XYZ file of C-alpha atoms in Angstrom:
390
model
C -42.638 -15.528 24.670
C -39.082 -17.123 24.285
C -36.354 -15.883 26.523
C -32.964 -14.609 25.591
C -30.619 -17.451 25.766
C -27.641 -16.861 28.649
C -23.925 -16.383 27.512
C -22.828 -19.819 27.449
C -25.838 -20.877 24.952
C -25.130 -17.942 22.691
C -21.535 -18.806 22.329
C -22.461 -22.119 20.875
C -25.426 -21.107 19.053
C -25.561 -17.406 17.948
C -25.295 -17.093 14.061
C -24.498 -20.732 13.862
C -27.455 -22.680 12.413
C -26.984 -25.996 10.831
C -26.313 -26.141 7.256
C -29.769 -26.333 5.434
C -28.560 -28.254 2.583
C -26.662 -31.027 4.232
C -27.818 -30.572 7.917
C -24.119 -30.124 8.964
C -24.218 -28.897 12.841
C -21.044 -26.844 12.133
C -21.681 -23.978 9.454
C -18.844 -24.816 6.799
C -16.039 -22.296 5.656
C -16.865 -20.464 2.591
C -13.576 -20.560 0.729
C -14.888 -18.552 -2.218
C -14.010 -14.841 -3.363
C -17.270 -14.519 -5.572
C -20.504 -15.126 -5.952
C -22.776 -16.133 -8.957
C -25.517 -13.944 -9.336
C -29.135 -14.777 -10.238
C -29.061 -11.969 -12.698
C -27.274 -8.522 -13.203
C -27.729 -6.877 -9.678
C -29.713 -9.765 -8.080
C -27.344 -11.139 -5.394
C -28.028 -14.832 -3.503
C -28.448 -13.543 0.017
C -26.720 -10.331 -0.677
C -23.083 -11.955 -1.383
C -21.331 -9.991 -4.270
C -17.696 -10.450 -3.559
C -16.200 -11.708 -0.142
C -14.508 -8.506 0.625
C -17.673 -6.857 1.213
C -19.266 -10.156 2.689
C -18.667 -13.952 3.228
C -21.144 -16.314 4.829
C -18.522 -17.465 7.295
C -17.602 -13.933 8.381
C -21.413 -13.094 8.736
C -21.571 -16.238 11.259
C -18.806 -14.474 13.355
C -20.149 -11.067 13.233
C -23.505 -12.172 14.267
C -22.022 -13.896 16.985
C -19.603 -11.180 18.111
C -22.510 -8.695 18.348
C -24.675 -11.393 20.536
C -21.804 -12.036 22.850
C -21.306 -8.199 23.694
C -25.142 -7.488 23.735
C -24.711 -5.310 20.933
C -26.558 -4.376 17.632
C -23.590 -5.208 15.076
C -20.534 -6.631 14.704
C -17.584 -6.403 12.402
C -14.681 -8.612 12.000
C -11.181 -7.773 10.564
C -7.838 -9.466 9.575
C -6.276 -8.090 13.196
C -7.087 -6.201 16.298
C -5.087 -3.145 14.998
C -7.162 -3.431 11.737
C -10.205 -2.957 13.491
C -8.883 -0.239 15.748
C -7.562 1.577 12.621
C -10.994 1.073 10.972
C -12.841 2.906 14.010
C -10.506 5.562 14.312
C -10.647 6.291 10.749
C -14.612 6.365 10.997
C -14.328 8.929 13.911
C -11.522 11.388 13.609
C -9.742 13.413 10.959
C -6.892 15.972 10.885
C -7.210 18.408 13.824
C -9.398 16.096 16.085
C -8.150 15.158 19.439
C -8.258 11.515 21.348
C -8.045 10.995 25.102
C -6.455 7.506 25.770
C -5.127 5.764 29.255
C -1.676 6.095 30.147
C -1.688 2.104 30.592
C -2.683 0.754 27.071
C -1.205 -1.743 24.508
C 1.975 -0.501 22.936
C 0.248 -0.992 19.266
C -2.677 0.844 20.030
C -0.601 3.977 21.135
C 1.849 3.743 18.357
C -1.424 3.569 15.643
C -2.839 6.544 17.653
C 0.375 8.493 18.236
C 2.450 7.886 15.107
C 0.033 6.977 12.463
C -2.889 8.928 12.841
C -0.590 11.376 14.548
C 1.024 11.808 11.304
C -2.214 12.628 9.752
C -2.792 15.423 12.243
C -5.023 13.788 15.101
C -3.697 14.933 18.222
C -3.904 12.938 21.617
C -3.373 13.143 25.345
C -2.746 10.223 27.783
C -4.270 10.406 31.243
C -4.544 8.118 34.474
C -8.254 6.772 33.621
C -8.749 5.913 37.259
C -8.659 9.746 37.981
C -12.085 10.998 36.607
C -11.246 14.739 37.246
C -8.167 14.196 35.208
C -9.948 12.388 32.256
C -12.525 15.434 32.254
C -9.770 17.901 32.339
C -8.011 16.216 29.257
C -11.430 16.794 26.952
C -11.034 19.760 24.751
C -14.851 20.575 24.100
C -15.477 20.261 20.252
C -12.136 18.743 19.373
C -12.155 15.547 21.483
C -13.822 12.962 19.383
C -12.969 9.582 21.188
C -12.371 8.312 25.006
C -10.173 5.454 24.498
C -10.499 3.370 27.661
C -8.768 -0.293 28.158
C -9.921 -2.302 31.271
C -8.002 -4.066 32.419
C -5.070 -2.371 31.064
C -1.979 -3.626 29.559
C 0.342 -4.314 31.233
C -0.564 -3.151 34.512
C -4.035 -4.415 34.815
C -5.523 -0.966 35.776
C -9.177 -0.871 36.274
C -11.392 1.687 34.673
C -14.847 2.627 35.441
C -16.679 2.310 32.259
C -20.016 3.804 33.500
C -18.470 6.843 34.913
C -16.209 7.273 31.982
C -19.286 6.751 29.561
C -21.022 9.489 31.554
C -18.176 11.916 31.170
C -17.582 11.302 27.577
C -21.348 11.643 26.453
C -21.571 14.903 28.565
C -19.228 16.595 25.895
C -20.426 14.442 23.004
C -17.482 12.302 22.657
C -17.493 8.362 21.559
C -16.387 5.951 24.254
C -14.553 3.013 23.057
C -13.803 0.303 25.217
C -10.786 -2.185 24.243
C -12.558 -5.516 25.913
C -9.600 -7.812 24.725
C -8.127 -8.602 28.266
C -11.610 -9.721 30.025
C -13.523 -10.767 27.103
C -17.669 -10.721 26.756
C -17.297 -13.688 28.991
C -16.326 -11.348 31.944
C -17.259 -7.980 31.039
C -19.925 -6.054 28.863
C -18.884 -2.377 28.179
C -21.798 -1.474 26.137
C -24.200 -2.377 29.270
C -21.988 0.363 31.424
C -22.744 2.944 28.630
C -19.739 2.373 26.054
C -20.598 3.330 22.292
C -18.059 0.609 20.821
C -16.332 -2.339 21.843
C -12.926 -3.490 20.045
C -11.153 -6.863 20.451
C -7.997 -8.513 19.330
C -9.836 -11.747 18.600
C -6.442 -13.165 18.524
C -6.590 -13.476 22.031
C -9.179 -14.981 24.424
C -11.938 -15.288 21.743
C -9.658 -17.300 19.485
C -8.122 -18.721 22.587
C -5.541 -21.298 20.904
C -2.709 -18.997 19.594
C -3.585 -20.037 15.970
C -5.245 -17.241 14.421
C -5.183 -13.529 14.040
C -8.142 -11.373 14.023
C -9.912 -8.206 15.499
C -13.620 -7.102 15.742
C -15.836 -4.229 16.382
C -19.066 -4.361 18.276
C -21.429 -1.322 17.694
C -24.660 -0.200 18.794
C -25.107 3.062 16.572
C -26.383 2.308 13.055
C -24.781 5.487 11.494
C -21.403 4.659 13.158
C -22.008 0.855 12.219
C -22.573 1.853 8.494
C -19.575 3.939 8.419
C -17.281 1.322 9.908
C -18.856 -1.394 7.720
C -18.128 1.065 4.519
C -14.698 1.396 5.679
C -14.209 -2.250 6.144
C -15.468 -2.741 2.536
C -13.702 0.036 1.017
C -10.030 -0.456 2.433
C -10.360 -4.221 2.870
C -9.061 -5.269 6.426
C -11.650 -8.200 6.378
C -10.840 -11.632 8.323
C -10.355 -14.473 5.829
C -12.925 -17.077 5.868
C -11.082 -19.778 7.756
C -9.869 -17.266 10.143
C -13.294 -16.352 10.749
C -14.109 -20.034 11.359
C -11.458 -20.857 13.458
C -12.384 -17.924 15.623
C -15.967 -19.026 15.966
C -14.963 -22.480 16.900
C -12.513 -21.074 19.866
C -15.450 -19.036 21.246
C -17.681 -21.950 21.543
C -15.509 -23.112 24.764
C -14.697 -19.378 25.696
C -16.988 -19.492 28.926
C -15.070 -22.818 30.357
C -11.755 -21.465 29.238
C -12.284 -18.338 30.983
C -13.264 -20.096 34.099
C -10.176 -21.933 34.367
C -8.037 -18.893 33.307
C -9.394 -17.032 36.210
C -9.104 -19.822 38.740
C -5.413 -20.287 37.864
C -4.519 -16.652 37.597
C -6.064 -16.043 41.027
C -4.183 -18.781 42.531
C -0.761 -17.863 41.107
C -1.433 -14.169 41.982
C -2.132 -15.415 45.659
C 0.904 -17.669 45.704
C 3.449 -14.639 44.233
C 1.879 -12.082 46.314
C 4.655 -10.658 49.025
C 7.413 -12.956 47.540
C 10.722 -11.705 48.348
C 12.076 -10.764 45.196
C 8.850 -9.186 43.845
C 8.120 -5.420 44.652
C 4.453 -6.030 43.560
C 1.873 -8.080 41.992
C -0.691 -6.632 39.551
C -3.958 -8.614 39.554
C -7.296 -7.344 40.174
C -8.525 -10.156 41.973
C -5.962 -9.462 44.930
C -7.926 -7.506 47.943
C -4.762 -4.953 47.790
C -5.130 -4.050 44.010
C -6.544 -0.524 43.794
C -9.161 -1.449 41.358
C -10.264 -4.659 43.218
C -13.922 -3.615 44.245
C -14.575 -1.616 40.999
C -13.463 -5.192 39.304
C -15.997 -6.990 41.177
C -18.980 -4.813 40.259
C -18.102 -4.448 36.677
C -16.583 -8.071 36.023
C -17.829 -11.342 36.405
C -14.150 -12.749 37.085
C -10.599 -11.083 37.292
C -9.314 -12.680 34.114
C -6.244 -14.572 33.056
C -3.648 -11.913 32.997
C -1.538 -10.583 35.348
C 2.096 -8.691 35.902
C 4.581 -8.791 38.444
C 7.491 -6.313 39.408
C 11.004 -7.633 40.407
C 13.039 -5.726 43.082
C 16.201 -6.712 41.279
C 15.060 -4.550 38.096
C 15.798 -5.359 34.783
C 18.520 -8.001 35.514
C 15.904 -10.006 37.519
C 13.028 -9.707 35.241
C 15.056 -11.024 32.343
C 16.360 -14.016 33.984
C 12.908 -14.941 35.307
C 11.507 -14.557 31.738
C 14.144 -16.771 30.553
C 14.075 -19.574 32.962
C 10.569 -20.503 32.926
C 9.792 -23.663 30.917
C 5.738 -23.985 30.580
C 5.307 -20.150 30.662
C 6.840 -19.892 27.264
C 8.579 -16.524 26.405
C 6.454 -15.051 23.546
C 4.516 -12.237 22.511
C 0.435 -12.469 22.601
C -1.709 -13.637 25.076
C -4.918 -15.473 26.043
C -4.548 -18.780 24.665
C -4.502 -22.012 26.441
C -0.947 -22.123 27.057
C 0.730 -19.988 29.268
C 3.074 -17.331 27.935
C 5.640 -14.733 29.588
C 6.201 -11.634 28.214
C 8.740 -8.663 28.911
C 6.929 -5.829 27.914
C 9.413 -2.920 27.999
C 11.476 -5.114 24.906
C 8.412 -6.737 23.558
C 4.762 -5.687 23.582
C 5.573 -2.288 24.692
C 9.007 -1.272 22.893
C 7.354 1.188 20.853
C 6.116 3.593 23.736
C 9.613 3.609 25.085
C 10.569 7.500 26.230
C 6.655 8.273 26.100
C 4.498 8.665 29.094
C 3.207 5.018 28.354
C 7.141 3.539 28.918
C 6.764 0.303 30.925
C 9.280 -0.302 33.749
C 12.295 -2.424 32.841
C 11.645 -4.453 36.004
C 7.844 -5.937 34.866
C 7.007 -9.144 33.499
C 3.732 -10.006 32.179
C 2.155 -13.383 32.464
C -0.693 -14.844 30.412
C -1.915 -17.810 32.549
C -3.352 -20.637 30.672
C -5.519 -23.533 31.509
C -2.694 -26.116 32.263
C -2.517 -27.617 35.781
C -2.154 -24.948 38.143
C 0.198 -27.037 40.544
C 2.549 -27.388 37.532
C 2.369 -23.454 36.475
C 3.335 -22.845 40.364
C 6.211 -25.302 40.196
C 7.489 -23.487 37.182
C 7.264 -19.775 38.562
C 8.909 -20.981 41.651
C 11.928 -22.511 39.851
C 12.354 -19.266 38.050
C 12.128 -17.388 40.929
C 14.445 -19.198 42.568
C 17.232 -18.665 39.616
C 16.307 -14.921 40.497
C 17.020 -15.444 44.226
C 20.605 -16.823 43.251
C 21.154 -13.917 41.325
C 20.727 -11.549 44.224
C 22.333 -13.929 46.491
C 24.666 -15.920 44.524
């Protein structure tokens, strides 16, 4: 009996059979809005209208499910569109969500302000404190336990298996945002999570040229509900976006190897620097989640954050002094980016329990030559040092 292909092989082949008409190795982009029916109600391959299904999107959804080891994949126009769809599938007015106290600002905004306005309540909690998580669950009312690991931007590591056990004891659906790790490094479903969510814009796409989001779901009934919402509300990924994401995924594993090795070298170089209070990277032995990350992940990822002793002024000087690390939103591309969360990705959580300190900088470490990246950071750090000692 043939064995299941390994991850690197799945990334290149799952859902991507050659075109049977021409033999083209790469499945085509189906830039069509509708499909000719054989007769009324008799569809070709199940395709009727591209909001409901498109062959290029089917390739991506099949691939996503295979990479996460899940039964079903769904692809969306953005990560937040994917998140909104699973929230709509699981919560209504009066329901309650427990989420981490360090998550992407857009996720909290969606849960707290958009679904909050519709009567959905939420509680933020330190996800590494299992007793606090259990205490935050309201039996019969909490419907979702929302986990981000590693978290954004402080790179906290949460124990997916332990959290899944707690959630399931109370009948709560456990959702894991796997964007920072990607399925190349972490498989939440294997630890008991019910749903995996991604911003495919990030590591899966990998080239900062396409927006997208994804859900991977094992439960058939929940999948059917989410698929209905995908069709009924229409936040689907366009064919070319789906194709670009599939193309990006083909090199995911080799890219993540370089992201991880570059980030590890940079974290070790920055650790203990006199202008820094802390370096947040799970690959450092002094990181509180280091041992858990070693057990739960196959690599520590390409994201890290740093805290400056000189406060906001130092952080701003640093962010505006790098050259290879370009000042921009987002992450996970082949190029390195620097971000100031307090006023960029996490501006919407200012004044909440998730507010990010103004001395924090987040780095998305690309796949450039690591010596060049370190030189760029050292140059910016020297500017910070001059600020402190003019």
